[in-house]
Coordinates of C-alpha atoms and ligand atoms in Angstrom, one line a residue:
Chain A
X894 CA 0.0 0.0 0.0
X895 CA 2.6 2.5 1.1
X896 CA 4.4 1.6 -1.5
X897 CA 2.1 1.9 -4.1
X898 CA 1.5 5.1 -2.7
X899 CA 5.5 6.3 -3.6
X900 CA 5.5 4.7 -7.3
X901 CA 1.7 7.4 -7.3
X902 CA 3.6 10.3 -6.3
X903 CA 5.9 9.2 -8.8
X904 CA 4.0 9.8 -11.8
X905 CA 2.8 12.5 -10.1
X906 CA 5.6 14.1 -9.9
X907 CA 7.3 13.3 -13.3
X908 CA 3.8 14.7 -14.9
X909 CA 3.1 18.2 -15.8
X910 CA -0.2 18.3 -14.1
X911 CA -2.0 15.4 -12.2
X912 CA -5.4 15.8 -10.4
X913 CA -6.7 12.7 -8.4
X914 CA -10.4 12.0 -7.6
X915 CA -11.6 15.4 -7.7
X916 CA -15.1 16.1 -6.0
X917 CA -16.9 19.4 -5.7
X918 CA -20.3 20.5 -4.7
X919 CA -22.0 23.7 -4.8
X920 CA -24.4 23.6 -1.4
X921 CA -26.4 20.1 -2.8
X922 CA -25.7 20.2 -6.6
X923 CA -22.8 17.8 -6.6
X924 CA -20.7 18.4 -9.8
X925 CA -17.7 17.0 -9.6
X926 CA -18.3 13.3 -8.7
X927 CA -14.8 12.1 -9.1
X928 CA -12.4 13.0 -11.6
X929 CA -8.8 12.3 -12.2
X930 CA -6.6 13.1 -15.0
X931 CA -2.6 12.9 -15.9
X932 CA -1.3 15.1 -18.3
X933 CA 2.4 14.7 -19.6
X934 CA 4.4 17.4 -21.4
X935 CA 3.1 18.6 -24.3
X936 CA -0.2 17.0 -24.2
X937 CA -3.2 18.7 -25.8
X938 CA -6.4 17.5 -23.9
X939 CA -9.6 18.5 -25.3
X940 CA -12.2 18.0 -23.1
X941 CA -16.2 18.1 -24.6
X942 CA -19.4 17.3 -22.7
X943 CA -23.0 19.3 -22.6
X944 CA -23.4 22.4 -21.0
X945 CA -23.8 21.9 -17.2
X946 CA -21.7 18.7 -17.5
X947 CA -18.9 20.8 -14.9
X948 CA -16.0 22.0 -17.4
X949 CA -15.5 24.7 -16.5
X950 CA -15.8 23.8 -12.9
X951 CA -12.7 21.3 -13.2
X952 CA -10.6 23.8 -15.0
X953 CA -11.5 26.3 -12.7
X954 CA -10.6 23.4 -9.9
X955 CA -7.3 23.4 -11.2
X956 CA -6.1 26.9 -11.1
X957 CA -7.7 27.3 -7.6
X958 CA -10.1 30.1 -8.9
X959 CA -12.2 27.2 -6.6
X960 CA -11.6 25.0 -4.3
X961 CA -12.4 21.4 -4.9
X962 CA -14.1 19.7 -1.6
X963 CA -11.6 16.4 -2.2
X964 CA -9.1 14.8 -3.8
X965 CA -5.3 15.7 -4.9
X966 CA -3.5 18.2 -7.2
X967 CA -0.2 18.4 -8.4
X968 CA 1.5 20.9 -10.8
X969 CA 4.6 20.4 -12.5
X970 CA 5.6 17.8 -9.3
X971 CA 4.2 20.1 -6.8
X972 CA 1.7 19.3 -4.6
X973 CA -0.9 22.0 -3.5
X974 CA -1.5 21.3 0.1
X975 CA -4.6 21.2 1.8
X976 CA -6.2 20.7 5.5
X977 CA -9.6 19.4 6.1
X978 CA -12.3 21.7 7.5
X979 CA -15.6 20.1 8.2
X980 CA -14.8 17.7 5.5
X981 CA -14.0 20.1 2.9
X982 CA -10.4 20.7 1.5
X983 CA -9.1 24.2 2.2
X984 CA -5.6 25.3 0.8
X985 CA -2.9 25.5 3.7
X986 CA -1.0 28.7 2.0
X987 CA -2.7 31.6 0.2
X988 CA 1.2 32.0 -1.2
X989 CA 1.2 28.3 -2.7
X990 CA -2.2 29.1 -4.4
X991 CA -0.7 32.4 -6.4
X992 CA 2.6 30.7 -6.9
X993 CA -0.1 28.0 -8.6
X994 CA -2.4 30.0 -10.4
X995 CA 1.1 32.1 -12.0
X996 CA 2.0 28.5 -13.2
X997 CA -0.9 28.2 -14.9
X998 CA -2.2 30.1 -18.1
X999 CA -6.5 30.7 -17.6
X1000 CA -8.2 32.1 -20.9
X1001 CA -11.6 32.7 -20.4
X1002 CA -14.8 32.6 -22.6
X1003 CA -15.2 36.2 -22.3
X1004 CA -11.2 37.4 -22.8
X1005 CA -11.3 39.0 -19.2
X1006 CA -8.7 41.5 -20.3
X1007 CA -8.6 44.7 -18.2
X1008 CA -10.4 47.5 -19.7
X1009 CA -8.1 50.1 -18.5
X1010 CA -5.0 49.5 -19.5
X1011 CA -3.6 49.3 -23.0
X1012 CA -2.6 45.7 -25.0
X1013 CA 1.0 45.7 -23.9
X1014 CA 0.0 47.1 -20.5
X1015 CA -2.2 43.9 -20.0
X1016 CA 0.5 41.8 -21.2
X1017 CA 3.4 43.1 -18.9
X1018 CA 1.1 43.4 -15.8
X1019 CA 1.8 39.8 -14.5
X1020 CA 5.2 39.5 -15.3
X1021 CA 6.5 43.1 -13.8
X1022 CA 4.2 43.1 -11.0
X1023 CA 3.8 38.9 -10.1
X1024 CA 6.7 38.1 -10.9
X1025 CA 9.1 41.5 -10.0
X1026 CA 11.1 40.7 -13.3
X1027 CA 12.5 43.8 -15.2
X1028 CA 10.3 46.2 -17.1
X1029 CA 12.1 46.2 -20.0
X1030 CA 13.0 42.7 -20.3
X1031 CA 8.9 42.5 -20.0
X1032 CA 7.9 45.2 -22.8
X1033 CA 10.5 43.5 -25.3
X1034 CA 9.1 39.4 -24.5
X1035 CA 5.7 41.3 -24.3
X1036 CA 5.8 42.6 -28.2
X1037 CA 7.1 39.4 -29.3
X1038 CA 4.1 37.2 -28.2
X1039 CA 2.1 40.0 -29.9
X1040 CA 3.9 39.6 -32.9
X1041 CA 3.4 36.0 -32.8
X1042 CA -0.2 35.8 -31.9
X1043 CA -0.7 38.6 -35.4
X1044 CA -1.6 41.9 -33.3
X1045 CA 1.8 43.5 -32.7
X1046 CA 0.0 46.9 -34.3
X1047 CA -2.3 47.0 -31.4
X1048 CA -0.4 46.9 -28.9
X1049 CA -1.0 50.6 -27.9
X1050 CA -5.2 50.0 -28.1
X1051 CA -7.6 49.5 -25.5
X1052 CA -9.5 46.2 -25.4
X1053 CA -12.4 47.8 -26.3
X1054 CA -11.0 48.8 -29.6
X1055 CA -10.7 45.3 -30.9
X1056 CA -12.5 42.6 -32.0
X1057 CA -13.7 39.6 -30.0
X1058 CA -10.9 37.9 -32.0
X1059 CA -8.1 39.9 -31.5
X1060 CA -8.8 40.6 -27.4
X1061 CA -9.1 36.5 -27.2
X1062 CA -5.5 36.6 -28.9
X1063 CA -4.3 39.3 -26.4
X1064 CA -5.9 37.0 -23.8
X1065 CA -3.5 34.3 -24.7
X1066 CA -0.8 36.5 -25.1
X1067 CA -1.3 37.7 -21.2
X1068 CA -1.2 34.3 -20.3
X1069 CA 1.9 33.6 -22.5
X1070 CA 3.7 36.4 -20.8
X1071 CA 3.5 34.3 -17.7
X1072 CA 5.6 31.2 -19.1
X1073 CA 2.5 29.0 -18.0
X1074 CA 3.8 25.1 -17.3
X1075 CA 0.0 24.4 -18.3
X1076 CA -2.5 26.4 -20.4
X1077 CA -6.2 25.8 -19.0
X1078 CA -9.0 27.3 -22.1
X1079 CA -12.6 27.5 -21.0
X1080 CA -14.2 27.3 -24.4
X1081 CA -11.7 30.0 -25.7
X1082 CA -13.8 30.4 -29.2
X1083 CA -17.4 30.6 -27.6
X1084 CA -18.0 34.2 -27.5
X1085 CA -16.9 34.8 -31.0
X1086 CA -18.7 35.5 -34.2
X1087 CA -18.0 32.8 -36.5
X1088 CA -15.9 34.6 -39.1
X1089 CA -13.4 35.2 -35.9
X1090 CA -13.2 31.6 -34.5
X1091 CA -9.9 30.5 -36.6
X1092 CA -7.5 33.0 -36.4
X1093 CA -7.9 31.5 -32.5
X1094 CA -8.0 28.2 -33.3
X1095 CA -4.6 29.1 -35.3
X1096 CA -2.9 30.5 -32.7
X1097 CA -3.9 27.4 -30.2
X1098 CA -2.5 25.1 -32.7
X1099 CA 0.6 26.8 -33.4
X1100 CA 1.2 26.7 -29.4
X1101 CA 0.0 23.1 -29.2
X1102 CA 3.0 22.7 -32.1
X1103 CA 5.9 24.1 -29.9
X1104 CA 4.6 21.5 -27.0
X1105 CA 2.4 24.1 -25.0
X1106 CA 0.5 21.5 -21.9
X1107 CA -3.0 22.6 -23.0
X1108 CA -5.9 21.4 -21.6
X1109 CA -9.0 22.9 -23.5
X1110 CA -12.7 23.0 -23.2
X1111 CA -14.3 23.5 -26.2
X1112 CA -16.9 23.0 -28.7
X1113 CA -15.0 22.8 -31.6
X1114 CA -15.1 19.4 -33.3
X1115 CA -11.6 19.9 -35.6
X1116 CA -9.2 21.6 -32.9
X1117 CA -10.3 18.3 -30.6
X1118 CA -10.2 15.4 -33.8
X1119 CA -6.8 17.2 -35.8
X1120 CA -4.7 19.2 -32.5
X1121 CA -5.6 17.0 -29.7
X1122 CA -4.0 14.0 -29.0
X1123 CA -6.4 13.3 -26.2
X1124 CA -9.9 13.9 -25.9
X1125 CA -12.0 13.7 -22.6
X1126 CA -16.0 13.4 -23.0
X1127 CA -17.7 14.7 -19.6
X1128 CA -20.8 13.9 -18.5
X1129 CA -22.7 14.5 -15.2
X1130 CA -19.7 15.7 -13.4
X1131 CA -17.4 12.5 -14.7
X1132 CA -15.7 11.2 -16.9
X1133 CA -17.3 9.1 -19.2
X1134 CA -14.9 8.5 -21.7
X1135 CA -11.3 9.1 -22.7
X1136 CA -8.8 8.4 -25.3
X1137 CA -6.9 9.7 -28.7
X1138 CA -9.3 11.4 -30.9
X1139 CA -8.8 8.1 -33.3
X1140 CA -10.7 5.7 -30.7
X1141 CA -13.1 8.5 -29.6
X1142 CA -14.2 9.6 -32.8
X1143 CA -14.7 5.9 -34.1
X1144 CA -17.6 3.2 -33.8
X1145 CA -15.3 1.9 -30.5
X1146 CA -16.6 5.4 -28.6
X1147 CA -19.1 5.2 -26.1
X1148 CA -23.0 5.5 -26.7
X1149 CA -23.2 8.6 -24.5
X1150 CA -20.3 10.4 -26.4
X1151 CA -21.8 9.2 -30.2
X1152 CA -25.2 10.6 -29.3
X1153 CA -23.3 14.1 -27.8
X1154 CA -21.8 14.1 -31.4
X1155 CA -24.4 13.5 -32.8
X1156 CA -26.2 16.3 -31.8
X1157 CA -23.3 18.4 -32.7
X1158 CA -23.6 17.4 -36.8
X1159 CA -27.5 18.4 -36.3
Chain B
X1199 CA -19.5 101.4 -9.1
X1200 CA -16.6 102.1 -6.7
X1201 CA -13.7 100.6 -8.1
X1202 CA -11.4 101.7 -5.3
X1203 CA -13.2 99.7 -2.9
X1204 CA -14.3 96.5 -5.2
X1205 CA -9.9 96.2 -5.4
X1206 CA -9.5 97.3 -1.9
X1207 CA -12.0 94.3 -1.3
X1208 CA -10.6 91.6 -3.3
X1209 CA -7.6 92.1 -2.1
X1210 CA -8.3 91.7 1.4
X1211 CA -10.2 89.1 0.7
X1212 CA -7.6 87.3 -1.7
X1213 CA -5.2 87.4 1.3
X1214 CA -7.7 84.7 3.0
X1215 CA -7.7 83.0 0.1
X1216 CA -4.5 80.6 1.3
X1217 CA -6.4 79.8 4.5
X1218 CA -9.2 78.3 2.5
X1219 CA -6.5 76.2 0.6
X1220 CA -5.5 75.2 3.5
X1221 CA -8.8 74.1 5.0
X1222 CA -9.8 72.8 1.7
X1223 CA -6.6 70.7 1.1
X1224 CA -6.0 69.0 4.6
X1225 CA -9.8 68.4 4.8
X1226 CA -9.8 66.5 1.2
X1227 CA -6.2 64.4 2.0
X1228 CA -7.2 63.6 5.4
X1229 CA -11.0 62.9 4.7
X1230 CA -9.7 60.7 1.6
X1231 CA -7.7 58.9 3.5
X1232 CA -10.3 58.0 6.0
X1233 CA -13.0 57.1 3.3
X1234 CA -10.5 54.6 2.0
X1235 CA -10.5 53.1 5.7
X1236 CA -14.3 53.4 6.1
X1237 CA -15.2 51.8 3.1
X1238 CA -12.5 48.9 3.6
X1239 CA -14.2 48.7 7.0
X1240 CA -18.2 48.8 4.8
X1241 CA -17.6 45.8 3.1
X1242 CA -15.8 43.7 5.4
X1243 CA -17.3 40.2 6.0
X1244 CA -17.0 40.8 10.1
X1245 CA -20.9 42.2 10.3
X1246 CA -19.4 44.5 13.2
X1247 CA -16.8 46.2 11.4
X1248 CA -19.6 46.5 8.5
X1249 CA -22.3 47.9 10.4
X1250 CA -19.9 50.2 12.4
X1251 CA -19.1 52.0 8.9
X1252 CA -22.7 52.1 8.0
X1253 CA -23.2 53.7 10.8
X1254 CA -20.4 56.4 10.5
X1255 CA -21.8 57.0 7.0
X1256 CA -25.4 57.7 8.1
X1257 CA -24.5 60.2 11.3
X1258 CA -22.1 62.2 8.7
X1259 CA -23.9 62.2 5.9
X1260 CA -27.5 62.7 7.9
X1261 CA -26.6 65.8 10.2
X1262 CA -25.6 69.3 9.1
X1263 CA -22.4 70.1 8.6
X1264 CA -22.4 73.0 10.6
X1265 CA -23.9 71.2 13.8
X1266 CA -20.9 68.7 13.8
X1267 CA -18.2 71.1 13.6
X1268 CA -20.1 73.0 16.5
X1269 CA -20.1 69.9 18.6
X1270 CA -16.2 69.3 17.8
X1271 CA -15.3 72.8 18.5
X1272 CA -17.7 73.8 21.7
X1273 CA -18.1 69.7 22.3
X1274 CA -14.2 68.0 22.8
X1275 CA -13.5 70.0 25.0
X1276 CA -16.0 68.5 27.6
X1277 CA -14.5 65.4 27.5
X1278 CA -12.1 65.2 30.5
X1279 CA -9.7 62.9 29.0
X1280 CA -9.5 64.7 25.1
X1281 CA -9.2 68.1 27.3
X1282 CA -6.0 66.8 29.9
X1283 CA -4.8 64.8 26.7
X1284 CA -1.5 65.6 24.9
X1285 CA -4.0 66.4 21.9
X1286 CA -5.5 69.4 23.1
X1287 CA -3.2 72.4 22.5
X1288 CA -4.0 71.0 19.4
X1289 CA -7.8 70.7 19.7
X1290 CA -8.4 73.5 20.8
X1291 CA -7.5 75.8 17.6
X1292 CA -10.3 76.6 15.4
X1293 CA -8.2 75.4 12.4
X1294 CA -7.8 72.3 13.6
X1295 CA -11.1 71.7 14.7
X1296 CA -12.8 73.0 11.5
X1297 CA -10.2 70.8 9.0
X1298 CA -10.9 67.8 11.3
X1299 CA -14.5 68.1 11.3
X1300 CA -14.7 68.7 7.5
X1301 CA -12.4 65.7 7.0
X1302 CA -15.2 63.6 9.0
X1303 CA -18.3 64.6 7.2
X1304 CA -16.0 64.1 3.9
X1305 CA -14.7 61.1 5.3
X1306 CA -18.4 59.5 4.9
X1307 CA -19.6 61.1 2.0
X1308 CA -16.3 60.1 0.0
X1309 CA -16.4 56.1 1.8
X1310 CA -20.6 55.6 -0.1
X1311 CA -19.0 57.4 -3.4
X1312 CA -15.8 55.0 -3.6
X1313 CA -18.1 51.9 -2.7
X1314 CA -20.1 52.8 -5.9
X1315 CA -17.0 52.4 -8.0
X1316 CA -16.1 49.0 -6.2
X1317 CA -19.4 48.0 -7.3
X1318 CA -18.7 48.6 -10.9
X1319 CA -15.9 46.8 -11.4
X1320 CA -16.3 43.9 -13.2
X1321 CA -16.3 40.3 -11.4
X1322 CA -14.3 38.7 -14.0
X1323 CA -11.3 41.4 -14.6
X1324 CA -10.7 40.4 -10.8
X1325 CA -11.0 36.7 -11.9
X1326 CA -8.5 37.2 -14.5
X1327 CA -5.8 38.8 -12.0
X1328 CA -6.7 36.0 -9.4
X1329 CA -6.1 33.8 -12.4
X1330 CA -2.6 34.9 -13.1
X1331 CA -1.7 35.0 -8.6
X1332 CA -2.4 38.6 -8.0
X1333 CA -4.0 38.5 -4.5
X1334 CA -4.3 40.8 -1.5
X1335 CA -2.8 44.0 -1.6
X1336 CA -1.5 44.1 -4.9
X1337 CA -4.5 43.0 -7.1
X1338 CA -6.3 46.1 -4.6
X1339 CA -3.2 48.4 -5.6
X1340 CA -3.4 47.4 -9.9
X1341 CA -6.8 46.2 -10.8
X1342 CA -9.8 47.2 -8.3
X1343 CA -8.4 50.5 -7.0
X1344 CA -7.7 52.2 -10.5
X1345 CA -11.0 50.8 -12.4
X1346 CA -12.9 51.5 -9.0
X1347 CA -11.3 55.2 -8.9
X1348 CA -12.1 55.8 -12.5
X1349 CA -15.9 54.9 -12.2
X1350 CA -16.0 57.5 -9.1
X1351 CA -14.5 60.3 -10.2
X1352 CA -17.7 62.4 -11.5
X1353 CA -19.1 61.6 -8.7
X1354 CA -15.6 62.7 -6.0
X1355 CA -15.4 65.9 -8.2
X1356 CA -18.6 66.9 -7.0
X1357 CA -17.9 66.3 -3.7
X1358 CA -14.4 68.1 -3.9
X1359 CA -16.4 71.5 -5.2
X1360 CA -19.1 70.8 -2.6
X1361 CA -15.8 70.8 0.3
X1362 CA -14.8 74.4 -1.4
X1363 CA -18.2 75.5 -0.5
X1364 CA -18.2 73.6 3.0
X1365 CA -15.4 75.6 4.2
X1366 CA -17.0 78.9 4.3
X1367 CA -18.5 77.4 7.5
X1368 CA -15.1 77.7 9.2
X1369 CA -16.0 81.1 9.8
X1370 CA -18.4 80.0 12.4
X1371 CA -16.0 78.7 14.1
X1372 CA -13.8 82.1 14.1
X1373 CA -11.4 80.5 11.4
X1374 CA -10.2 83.7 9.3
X1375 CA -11.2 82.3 5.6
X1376 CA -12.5 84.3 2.7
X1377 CA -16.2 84.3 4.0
X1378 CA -14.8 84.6 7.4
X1379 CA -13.0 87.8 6.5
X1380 CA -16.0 89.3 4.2
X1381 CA -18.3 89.1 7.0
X1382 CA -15.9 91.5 9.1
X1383 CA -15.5 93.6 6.2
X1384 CA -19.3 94.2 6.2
X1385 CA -19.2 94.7 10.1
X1386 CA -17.2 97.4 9.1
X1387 CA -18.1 98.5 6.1
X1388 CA -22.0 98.1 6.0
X1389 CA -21.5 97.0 2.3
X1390 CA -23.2 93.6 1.9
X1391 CA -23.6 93.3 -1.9
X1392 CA -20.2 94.4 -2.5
X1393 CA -18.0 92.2 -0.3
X1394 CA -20.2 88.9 -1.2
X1395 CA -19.9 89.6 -4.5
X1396 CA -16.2 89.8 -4.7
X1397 CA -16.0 86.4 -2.1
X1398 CA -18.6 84.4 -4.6
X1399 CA -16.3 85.6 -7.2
X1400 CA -13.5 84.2 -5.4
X1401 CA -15.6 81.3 -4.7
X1402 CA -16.3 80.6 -8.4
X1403 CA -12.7 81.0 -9.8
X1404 CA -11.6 78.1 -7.2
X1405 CA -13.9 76.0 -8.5
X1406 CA -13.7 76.1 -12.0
X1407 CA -10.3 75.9 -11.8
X1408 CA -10.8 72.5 -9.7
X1409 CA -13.9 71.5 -12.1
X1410 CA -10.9 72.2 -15.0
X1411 CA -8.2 69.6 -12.9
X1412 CA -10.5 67.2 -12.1
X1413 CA -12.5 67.0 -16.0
X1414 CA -8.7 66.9 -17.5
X1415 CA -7.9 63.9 -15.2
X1416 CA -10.9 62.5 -15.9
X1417 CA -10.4 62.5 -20.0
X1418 CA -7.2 61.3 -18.9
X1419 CA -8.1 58.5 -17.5
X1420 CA -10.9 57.8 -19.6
X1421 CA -9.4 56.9 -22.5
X1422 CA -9.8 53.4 -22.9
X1423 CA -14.1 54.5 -23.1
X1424 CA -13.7 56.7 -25.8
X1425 CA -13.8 55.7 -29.3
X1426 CA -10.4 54.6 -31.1
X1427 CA -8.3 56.9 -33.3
X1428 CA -9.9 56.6 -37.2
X1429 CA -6.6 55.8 -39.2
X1430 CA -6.8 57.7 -42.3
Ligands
ADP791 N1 -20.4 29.2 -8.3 C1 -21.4 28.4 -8.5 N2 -22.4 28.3 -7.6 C2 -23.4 27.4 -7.8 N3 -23.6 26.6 -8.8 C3 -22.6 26.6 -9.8 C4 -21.5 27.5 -9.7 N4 -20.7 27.3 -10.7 C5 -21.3 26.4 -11.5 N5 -22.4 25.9 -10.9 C6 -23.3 24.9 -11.4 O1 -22.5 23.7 -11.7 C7 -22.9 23.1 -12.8 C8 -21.8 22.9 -13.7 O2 -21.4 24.1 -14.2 P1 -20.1 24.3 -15.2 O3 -18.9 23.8 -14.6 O4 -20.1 25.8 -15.5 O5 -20.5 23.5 -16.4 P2 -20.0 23.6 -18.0 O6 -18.9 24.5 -18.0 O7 -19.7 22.2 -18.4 O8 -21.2 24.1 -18.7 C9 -24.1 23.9 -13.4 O9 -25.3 23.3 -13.0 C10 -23.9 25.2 -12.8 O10 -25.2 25.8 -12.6
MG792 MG1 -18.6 26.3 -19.0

């Protein structure tokens, strides 16, 4: 037992992110009934499921943004440590929680940029102010990641002056500054108009193609079939199924996950 | 009209004018500082600390003005231990007691004006800080306080040009400020319409000057609302 325990903490350690037997409730809805996952480097997880099926929940479980009531996560070999309070996890340091959430990249649905700063100003807020690294060094990484995610020109704008496609890049781009071990998206391409959903999708797969940890919650059929190489179908707070988008998208995939794709081809 | 006198006037009265400055500035630091306690302390979780700044908010913002800087300056003194304290050579000068009493009442008006702009930031720009391990101080310091501040600032500029006003009432208290020093001009002068004239005129130019600071700090700091630059 013990010693099954070591060869755990093992893998846990060796992964990039491992979350064990994850359970949250809000007062009696009980969404997270149990969920585990082991990402290595450079895996791209997609996970799909129905509205209400707790994505966003678990990815939000991850990062800390909450707390889940059990169960065990590790980032990059590093456990966040918890105490029990009338049954419920509660995190032992508030320091180990930022020191986890500046690990890990979160890009929202609705970009969550702040309003009153400029591009570049959102990009070099983490990094000069989190991490105390030089301004400078900041501004210069800062206008390359806007190069690369195509909005370099904008980097003197407000949010509101772009489109939903180009504040979802500058979204990523904030994260990016951070030198996330693990990118979390919460259906990243949800909010857009339709025209505006690839130049995302582009950018997410050029990231997944340097080995970017991504684990992302989405809707989109192709990122999770042609960039994932792992794809997670939730259901009812669990997972139901899980596998390489080969298996899942094939006869072999589960009832539950054929009739959720199902309903996606209309 | 007689000019002699109108310049004779204003510039006796323009030699008060530093004393309402004076009044004017310590009453807006000092109250602004104790706003930003009261309204940390009015939306604490601890319902004691909450309901002790509601309360502070309702007495100063539901009594005149006037009545609570009587009570400080004819009132402290009644109270044995402010009056064989170390503070009262202090508390007993008009001055002080009229900039600490103004600093109060602004004090509660400032804390309800400052909780409106924490209510309109949005949830999930503090999600997205949280997100990336701002916490505490620091996500106070460069998220909530500066979009906070910026939805309160029409709303603090009305209250700073309100203070202007408020400290005429120093005079009541024998401070020597502009209205203070009109009203003995008239004592000895009999010539009402004159003297007040000149003092509202002084009145005015303070505050369109401040209405001119606080509108160019506004468009300042407004200009992630306004519409982007057209390229050509
Ligand atoms: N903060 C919360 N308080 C109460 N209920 C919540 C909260 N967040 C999510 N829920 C509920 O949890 C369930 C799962 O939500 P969510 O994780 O957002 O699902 P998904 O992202 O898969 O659509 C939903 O029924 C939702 O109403
Ligand atoms: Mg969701």
């Amino acid at each position: 037992m013990l010693q099954d325990q070591q060869i755990d903490n093992a893998t846990a350690t060796a992964n990039r992110l491992s979350v064990r037997n994850i359970r949250k409730s809000f007062g009696e809805l009980e969404v997270l009934r149990g969920i585990s996952l082991e990402a290595h480097d450079g895996d791209v997880i997609s996970i799909l499921g129905s509205s209400g099926s707790g994505k966003s929940t678990f990815l939000r479980c991850i990062n800390l943004l909450e707390i889940a009531d059990e169960g065990e996560i590790w980032v990059d070999g590093e456990q966040i440590q918890m105490v029990k309070k009338q049954g419920k996890n509660i995190p032992v340091s508030s320091r180990q929680v930022d020191h986890i959430r500046a690990e890990l990249g979160m890009v929202f649905q609705s970009f969550n940029l702040w309003s009153h700063m400029t591009i570049l100003q959102n990009l070099i807020e983490g990094p000069v102010h989190v991490l105390k690294r030089p301004r400078a060094e900041c501004i210069a990484e800062a206008e390359a990641l806007l190069e690369k995610v195509g909005i370099a020109e904008k980097r003197h704008a407000y949010p509101a002056h772009l489109s939903g496609g180009q504040q979802q890049r500058a979204a990523i781009a904030r994260s990016l500054a951070m030198k996330p071990k693990v990118m979390l998206f919460d259906e990243p391409t949800s909010a857009l108009d339709p025209e505006l959903v690839g130049e995302v999708l582009r950018v997410m797969r050029s990231l997944a193609e340097e080995g970017m940890t991504m684990l992302v919650v989405t809707h989109e059929m192709s990122f999770a079939r042609n960039v994932s190489n792992r794809v997670i179908f939730m259901r009812e707070g669990q997972i139901d199924s899980d596998g390489a988008p080969e298996t899942m998208f094939s006869d072999a995939a589960s009832p539950a996950f054929r009739q959720f794709i199902g309903s996606f081809r209309g | 009209m007689d000019f002699a006198f109108l310049f004779q006037t204003m510039k006796t009265l323009l030699a008060a004018v530093p004393m309402t400055l004076a009044l004017f500035f310590l009453s807006i630091f000092f109250g602004g500082l104790l706003a930003l306690l009261i309204v940390w302390m009015r939306v604490a979780k601890n319902p004691v600390v909450r309901n002790f700044a509601k309360g502070y908010i309702f007495v100063f913002r539901g009594s005149p003005l006037l009545i609570q800087m009587f009570l400080v300056f004819y009132g402290l003194g009644q109270f044995g231990f402010i009056r064989y304290s170390f503070l009262w050579p202090f508390l007993r000068e008009p001055f002080v007691c009229a900039v600490l009493s103004l600093a109060l009442c602004t004090g509660g008006y400032t804390a309800e004006i400052f909780r409106g702009g924490l209510r309109a930031v949005p949830a999930r720009e503090i999600e997205a800080a949280r997100s990336i391990g701002m916490s505490g101080f620091l996500l106070v310091r460069r998220i909530i306080g500066p979009i906070a501040f910026r939805h309160a600032l029409p709303a603090y500029s009305t209250e700073i040009v309100m203070m202007v006003k408020s400290t005429a009432l120093a005079s009541l208290v024998t401070v020597w400020e502009v209205t203070g020093v009109a009203q003995r001009l008239i004592s000895q002068t009999y010539r009402t319409m004159e003297v007040f004239l000149c003092a509202a005129a002084i009145y005015l130019v303070l505050n369109f000057l401040i209405l001119q600071a606080t509108a160019l700090l506004e468009h300042r700091l407004s200009r992630h609302r306004r519409a982007a630059p057209r390229l050509p």
